[in-house]
Short mmCIF file of C-alpha atoms in Angstrom, two decimals:
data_model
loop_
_atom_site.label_atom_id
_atom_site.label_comp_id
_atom_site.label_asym_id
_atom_site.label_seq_id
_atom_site.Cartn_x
_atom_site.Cartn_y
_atom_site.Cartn_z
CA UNK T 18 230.43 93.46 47.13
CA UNK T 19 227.61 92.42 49.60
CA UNK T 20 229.76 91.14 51.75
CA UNK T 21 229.70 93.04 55.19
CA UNK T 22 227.72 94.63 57.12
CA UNK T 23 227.43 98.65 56.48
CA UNK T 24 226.90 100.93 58.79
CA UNK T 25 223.88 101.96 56.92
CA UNK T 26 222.79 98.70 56.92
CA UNK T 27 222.67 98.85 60.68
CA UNK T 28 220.34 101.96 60.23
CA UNK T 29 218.09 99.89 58.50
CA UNK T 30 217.74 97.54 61.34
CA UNK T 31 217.28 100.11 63.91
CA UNK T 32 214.65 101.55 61.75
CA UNK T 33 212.82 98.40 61.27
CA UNK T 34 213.54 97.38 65.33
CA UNK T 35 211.56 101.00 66.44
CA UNK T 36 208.48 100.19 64.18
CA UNK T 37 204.97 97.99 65.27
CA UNK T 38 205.08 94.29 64.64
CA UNK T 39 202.34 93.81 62.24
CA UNK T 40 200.95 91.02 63.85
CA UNK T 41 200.85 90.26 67.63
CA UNK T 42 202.49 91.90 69.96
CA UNK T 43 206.23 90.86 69.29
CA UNK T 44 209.17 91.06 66.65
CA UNK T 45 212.19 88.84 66.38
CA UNK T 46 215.03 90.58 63.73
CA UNK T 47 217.27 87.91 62.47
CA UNK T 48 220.30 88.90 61.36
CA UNK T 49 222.63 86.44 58.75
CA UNK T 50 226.77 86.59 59.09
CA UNK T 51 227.04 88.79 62.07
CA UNK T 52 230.78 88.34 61.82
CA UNK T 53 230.90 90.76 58.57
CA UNK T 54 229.65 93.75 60.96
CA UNK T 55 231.96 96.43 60.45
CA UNK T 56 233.02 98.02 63.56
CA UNK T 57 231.07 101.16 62.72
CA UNK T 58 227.69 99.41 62.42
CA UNK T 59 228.55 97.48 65.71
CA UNK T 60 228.83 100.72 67.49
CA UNK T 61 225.92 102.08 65.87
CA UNK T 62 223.58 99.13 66.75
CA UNK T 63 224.89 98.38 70.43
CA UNK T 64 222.55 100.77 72.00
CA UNK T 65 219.69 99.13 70.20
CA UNK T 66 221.16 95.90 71.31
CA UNK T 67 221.41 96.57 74.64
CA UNK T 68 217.91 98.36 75.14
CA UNK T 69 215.46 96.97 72.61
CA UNK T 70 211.63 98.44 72.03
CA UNK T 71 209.20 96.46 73.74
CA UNK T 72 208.57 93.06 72.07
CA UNK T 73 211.26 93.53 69.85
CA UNK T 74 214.07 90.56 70.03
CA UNK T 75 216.92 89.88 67.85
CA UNK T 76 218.77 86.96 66.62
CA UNK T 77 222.24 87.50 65.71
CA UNK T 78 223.98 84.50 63.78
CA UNK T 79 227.67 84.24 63.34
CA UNK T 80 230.72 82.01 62.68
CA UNK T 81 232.93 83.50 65.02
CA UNK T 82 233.03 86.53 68.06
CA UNK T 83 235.74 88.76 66.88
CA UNK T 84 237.52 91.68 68.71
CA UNK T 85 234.62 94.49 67.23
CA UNK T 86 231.64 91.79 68.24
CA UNK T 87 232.89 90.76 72.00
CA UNK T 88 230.54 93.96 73.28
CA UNK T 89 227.41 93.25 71.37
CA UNK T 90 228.08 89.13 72.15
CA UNK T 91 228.25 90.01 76.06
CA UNK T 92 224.63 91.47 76.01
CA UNK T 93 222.99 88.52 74.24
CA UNK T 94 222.51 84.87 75.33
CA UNK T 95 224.82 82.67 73.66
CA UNK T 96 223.66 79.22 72.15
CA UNK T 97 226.08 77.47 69.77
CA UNK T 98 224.91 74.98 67.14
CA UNK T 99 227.02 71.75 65.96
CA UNK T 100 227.29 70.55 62.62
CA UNK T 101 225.40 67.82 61.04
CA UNK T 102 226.89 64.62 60.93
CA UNK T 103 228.38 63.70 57.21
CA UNK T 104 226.31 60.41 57.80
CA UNK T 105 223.11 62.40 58.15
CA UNK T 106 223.86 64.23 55.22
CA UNK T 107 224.81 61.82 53.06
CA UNK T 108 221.59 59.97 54.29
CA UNK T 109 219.32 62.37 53.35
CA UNK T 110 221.33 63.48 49.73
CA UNK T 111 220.71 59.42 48.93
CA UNK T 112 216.68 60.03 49.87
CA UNK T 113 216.37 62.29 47.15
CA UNK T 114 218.25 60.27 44.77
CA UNK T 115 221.80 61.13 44.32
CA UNK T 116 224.07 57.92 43.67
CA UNK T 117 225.60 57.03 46.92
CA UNK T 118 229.35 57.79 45.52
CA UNK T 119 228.24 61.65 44.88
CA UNK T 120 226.29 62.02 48.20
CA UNK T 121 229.37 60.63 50.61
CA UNK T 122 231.98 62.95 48.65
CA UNK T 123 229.82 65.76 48.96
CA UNK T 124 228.59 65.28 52.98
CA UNK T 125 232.56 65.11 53.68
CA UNK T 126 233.15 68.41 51.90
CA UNK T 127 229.29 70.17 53.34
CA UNK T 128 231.17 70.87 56.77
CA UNK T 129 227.82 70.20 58.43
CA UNK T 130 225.36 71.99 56.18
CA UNK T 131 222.64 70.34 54.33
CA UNK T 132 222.25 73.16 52.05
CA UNK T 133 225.87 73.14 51.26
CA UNK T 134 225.66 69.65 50.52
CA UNK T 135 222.92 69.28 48.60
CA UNK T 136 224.92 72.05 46.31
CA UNK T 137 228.09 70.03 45.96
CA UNK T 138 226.35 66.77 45.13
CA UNK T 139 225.49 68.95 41.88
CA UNK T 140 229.12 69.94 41.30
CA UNK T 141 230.57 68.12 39.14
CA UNK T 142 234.27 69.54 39.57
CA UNK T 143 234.43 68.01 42.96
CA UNK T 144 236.42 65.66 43.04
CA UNK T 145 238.85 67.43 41.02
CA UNK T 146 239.17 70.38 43.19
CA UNK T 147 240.21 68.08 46.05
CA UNK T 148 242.55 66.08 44.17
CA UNK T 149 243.89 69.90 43.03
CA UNK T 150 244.19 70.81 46.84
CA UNK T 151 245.72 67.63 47.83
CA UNK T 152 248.89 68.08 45.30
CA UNK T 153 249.47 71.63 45.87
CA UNK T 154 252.53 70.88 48.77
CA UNK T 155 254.35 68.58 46.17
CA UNK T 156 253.84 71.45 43.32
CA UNK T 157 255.69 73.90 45.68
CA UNK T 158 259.35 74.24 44.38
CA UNK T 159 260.20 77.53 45.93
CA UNK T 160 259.64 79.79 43.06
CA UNK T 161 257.18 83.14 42.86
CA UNK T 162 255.68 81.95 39.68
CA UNK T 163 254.56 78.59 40.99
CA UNK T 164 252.77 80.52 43.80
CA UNK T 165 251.37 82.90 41.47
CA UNK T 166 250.68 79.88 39.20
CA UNK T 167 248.60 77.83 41.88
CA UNK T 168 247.03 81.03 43.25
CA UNK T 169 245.59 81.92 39.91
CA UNK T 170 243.94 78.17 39.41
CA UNK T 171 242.29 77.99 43.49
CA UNK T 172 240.47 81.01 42.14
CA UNK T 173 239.61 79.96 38.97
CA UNK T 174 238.46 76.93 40.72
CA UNK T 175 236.28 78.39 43.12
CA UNK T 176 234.82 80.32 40.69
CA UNK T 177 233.53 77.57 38.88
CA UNK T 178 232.80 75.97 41.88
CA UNK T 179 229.65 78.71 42.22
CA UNK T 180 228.00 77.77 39.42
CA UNK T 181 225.22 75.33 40.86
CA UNK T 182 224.47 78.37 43.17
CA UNK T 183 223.89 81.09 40.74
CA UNK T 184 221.49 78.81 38.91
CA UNK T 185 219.96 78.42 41.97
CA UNK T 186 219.78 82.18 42.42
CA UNK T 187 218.55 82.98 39.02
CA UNK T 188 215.64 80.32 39.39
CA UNK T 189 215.07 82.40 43.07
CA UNK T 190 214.69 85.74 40.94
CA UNK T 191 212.48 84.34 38.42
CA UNK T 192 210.39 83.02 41.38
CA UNK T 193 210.31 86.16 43.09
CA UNK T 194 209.16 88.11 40.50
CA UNK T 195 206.56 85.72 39.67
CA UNK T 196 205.18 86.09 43.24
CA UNK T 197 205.45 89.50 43.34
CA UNK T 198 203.44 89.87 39.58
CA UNK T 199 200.74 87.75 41.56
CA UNK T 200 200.87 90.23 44.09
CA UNK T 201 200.01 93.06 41.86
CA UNK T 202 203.96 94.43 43.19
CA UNK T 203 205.67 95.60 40.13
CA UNK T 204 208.93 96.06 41.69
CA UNK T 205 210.36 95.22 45.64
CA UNK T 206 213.01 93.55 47.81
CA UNK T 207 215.26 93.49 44.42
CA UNK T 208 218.29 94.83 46.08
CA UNK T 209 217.75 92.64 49.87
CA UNK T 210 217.93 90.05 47.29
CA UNK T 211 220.48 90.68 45.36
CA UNK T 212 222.51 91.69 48.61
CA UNK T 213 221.49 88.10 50.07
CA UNK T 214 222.77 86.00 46.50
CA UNK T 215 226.33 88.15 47.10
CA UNK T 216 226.37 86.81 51.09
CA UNK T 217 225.73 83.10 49.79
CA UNK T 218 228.31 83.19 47.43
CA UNK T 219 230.94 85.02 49.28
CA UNK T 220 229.88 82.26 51.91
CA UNK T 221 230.06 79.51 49.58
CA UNK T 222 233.90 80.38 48.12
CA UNK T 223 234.75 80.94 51.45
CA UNK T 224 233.60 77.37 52.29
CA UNK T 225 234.88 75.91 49.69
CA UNK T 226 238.67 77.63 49.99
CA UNK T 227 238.80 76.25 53.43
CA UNK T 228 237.50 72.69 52.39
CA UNK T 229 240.30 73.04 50.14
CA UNK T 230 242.83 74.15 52.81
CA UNK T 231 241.89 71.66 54.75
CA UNK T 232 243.36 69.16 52.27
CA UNK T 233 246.45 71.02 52.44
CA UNK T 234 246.56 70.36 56.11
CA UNK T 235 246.04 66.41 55.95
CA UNK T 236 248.42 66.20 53.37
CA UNK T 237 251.32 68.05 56.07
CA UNK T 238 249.59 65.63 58.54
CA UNK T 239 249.54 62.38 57.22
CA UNK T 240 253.56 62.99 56.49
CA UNK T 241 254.11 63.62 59.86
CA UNK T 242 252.22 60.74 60.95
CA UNK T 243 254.12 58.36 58.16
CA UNK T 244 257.73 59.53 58.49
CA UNK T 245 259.19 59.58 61.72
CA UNK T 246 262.54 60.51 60.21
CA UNK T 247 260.90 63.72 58.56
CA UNK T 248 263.04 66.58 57.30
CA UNK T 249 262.34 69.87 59.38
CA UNK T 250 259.45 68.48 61.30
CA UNK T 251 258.69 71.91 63.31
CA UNK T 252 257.98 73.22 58.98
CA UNK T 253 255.26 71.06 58.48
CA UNK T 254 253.94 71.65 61.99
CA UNK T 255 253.95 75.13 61.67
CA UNK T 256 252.54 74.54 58.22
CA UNK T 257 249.30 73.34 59.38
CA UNK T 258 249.06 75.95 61.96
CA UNK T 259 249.16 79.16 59.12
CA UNK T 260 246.44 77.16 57.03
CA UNK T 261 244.15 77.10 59.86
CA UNK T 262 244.77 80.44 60.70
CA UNK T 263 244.18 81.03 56.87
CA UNK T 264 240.88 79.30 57.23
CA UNK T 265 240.22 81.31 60.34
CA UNK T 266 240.60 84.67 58.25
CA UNK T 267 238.72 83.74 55.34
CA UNK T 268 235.50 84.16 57.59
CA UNK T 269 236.38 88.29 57.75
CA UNK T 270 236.65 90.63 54.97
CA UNK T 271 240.22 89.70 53.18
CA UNK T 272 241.98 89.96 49.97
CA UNK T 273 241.63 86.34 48.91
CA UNK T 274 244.40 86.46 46.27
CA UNK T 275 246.58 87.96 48.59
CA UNK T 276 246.03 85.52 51.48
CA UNK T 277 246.74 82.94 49.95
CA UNK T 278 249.71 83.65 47.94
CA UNK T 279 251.43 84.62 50.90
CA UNK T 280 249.86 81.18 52.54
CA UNK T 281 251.37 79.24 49.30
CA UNK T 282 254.58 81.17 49.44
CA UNK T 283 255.47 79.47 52.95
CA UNK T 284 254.40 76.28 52.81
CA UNK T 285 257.30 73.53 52.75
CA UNK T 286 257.71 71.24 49.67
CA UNK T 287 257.14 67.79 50.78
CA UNK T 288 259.17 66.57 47.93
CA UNK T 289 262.03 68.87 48.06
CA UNK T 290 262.45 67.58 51.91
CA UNK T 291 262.33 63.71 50.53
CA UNK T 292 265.30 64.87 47.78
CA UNK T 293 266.98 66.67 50.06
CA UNK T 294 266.25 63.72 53.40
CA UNK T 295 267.92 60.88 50.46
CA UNK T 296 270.99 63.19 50.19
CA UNK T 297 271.56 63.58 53.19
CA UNK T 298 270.53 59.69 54.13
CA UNK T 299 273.40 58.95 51.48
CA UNK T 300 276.17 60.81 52.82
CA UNK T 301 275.92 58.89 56.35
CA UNK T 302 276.41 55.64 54.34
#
């Protein structure tokens, strides 16, 4: 699917790493979503890693160091980069003319990423997809086909949700192949583009599943923080612990259907607990 990093992909950098820069005297390889390395290219590129040709320099971006990535990690200099601000975003979305509604919605939901942003303010859906997240806990009664039911509309959600990106991509091909017609290049770099449109959408659904799980979270949290008198209290805490984890795994190579039906599946029911809290209020009285 595009989304990790092949072993043979890693030959390809080792190959490109051991030839000439074509101008001056140095070469900087930068590498997108590190974090999809499968171990096998890891192991394959460490020794390239560790001793690079002369002039040659790589930058290796990723989300997160996992278990397969800690040896490569401890031979590089490690600088970590914040997110933007939602008010800079939002700024900046306004500047080129999106209504001020759109642009504060979608520099909430961008997680710190302009590009991200500037995507969402075009999604029209966006709104509804958080208002969707938000009422998943009360939707939970317990049964398999409810799960199966709200699995099967997240997905159908975030695939919609990709649409303003694939335009985007299809405007990038025609582009391309404009440039390369002026070049006199009948064909070239069709696949490292393709591969790249599969990374920035498996990046974008990703995004958007854990914007989305993150308004499962609030909604656990903000009943904490209202009732004090709170049914199984240690549920809901340990609630918002498995979607972060959730969130957490979304950034490596899983199943998403699977994750998150067994994420669904053991969630508490915020309104079962109220029923079952007014019972149980009533038989004291």
């Amino acid at each position: 699917e595009g989304a990790s990093i092949l072993k043979d992909q890693a030959e390809e950098v080792i190959k490109i790493a051991s030839t000439t820069p074509k101008e001056g005297n140095r070469k900087a390889i930068i590498m997108h979503e590190v974090h999809l390395m499968q171990p096998s290219a890891a192991a394959r590129l460490l020794k390239t890693v560790e001793e690079p040709p002369t002039g040659v320099f790589f930058v290796m971006l990723a989300e997160q160091v996992d278990e397969s990535l800690v040896t490569i990690a401890s031979r590089c200099m490690t600088i970590h980069f914040g997110p933007l601000d939602p008010a800079v975003i939002e700024h900046v979305l306004t500047s080129e003319g999106i209504k001020l509604d759109v642009a504060e919605v979608a520099a909430k939901s961008a997680h710190g990423s302009l590009t991200r942003g500037r995507l969402l303010a075009a999604d029209k859906q966006l709104a509804h997809r958080r208002e969707f997240f938000a009422n998943i806990p009360r939707r939970i009664d317990g049964t398999g086909a409810t799960v199966a039911a709200i699995v099967e509309q997240i997905l159908s959600l975030i695939d919609d949700s990709v649409a303003p990106l694939q335009q985007r991509h299809e405007q990038e091909i025609v582009d391309t192949e404009k440039t390369l017609a002026l070049m006199g290049v009948k064909r070239g770099g069709k696949k490292a583009l393709e591969d790249k449109h599969k990374r920035e959408i498996r990046r974008f659904r990703t995004d958007e599943l854990r914007n989305g799980l993150t308004e499962v979270a609030s909604v656990y949290r903000d009943e904490l923080a209202r009732n004090e008198h709170i049914h199984r209290p240690e549920g809901y805490v340990t609630a918002i612990h498995r979607l972060h984890e959730a969130m957490r795994r979304l950034g490596l190579n899983v199943n998403e259907a699977i994750l998150l039906r067994d994420l669904i599946w053991s969630l508490p029911s915020p309104s079962a607990d109220a029923a079952l809290q007014f019972v149980l209020e009533g038989n004291h009285e």
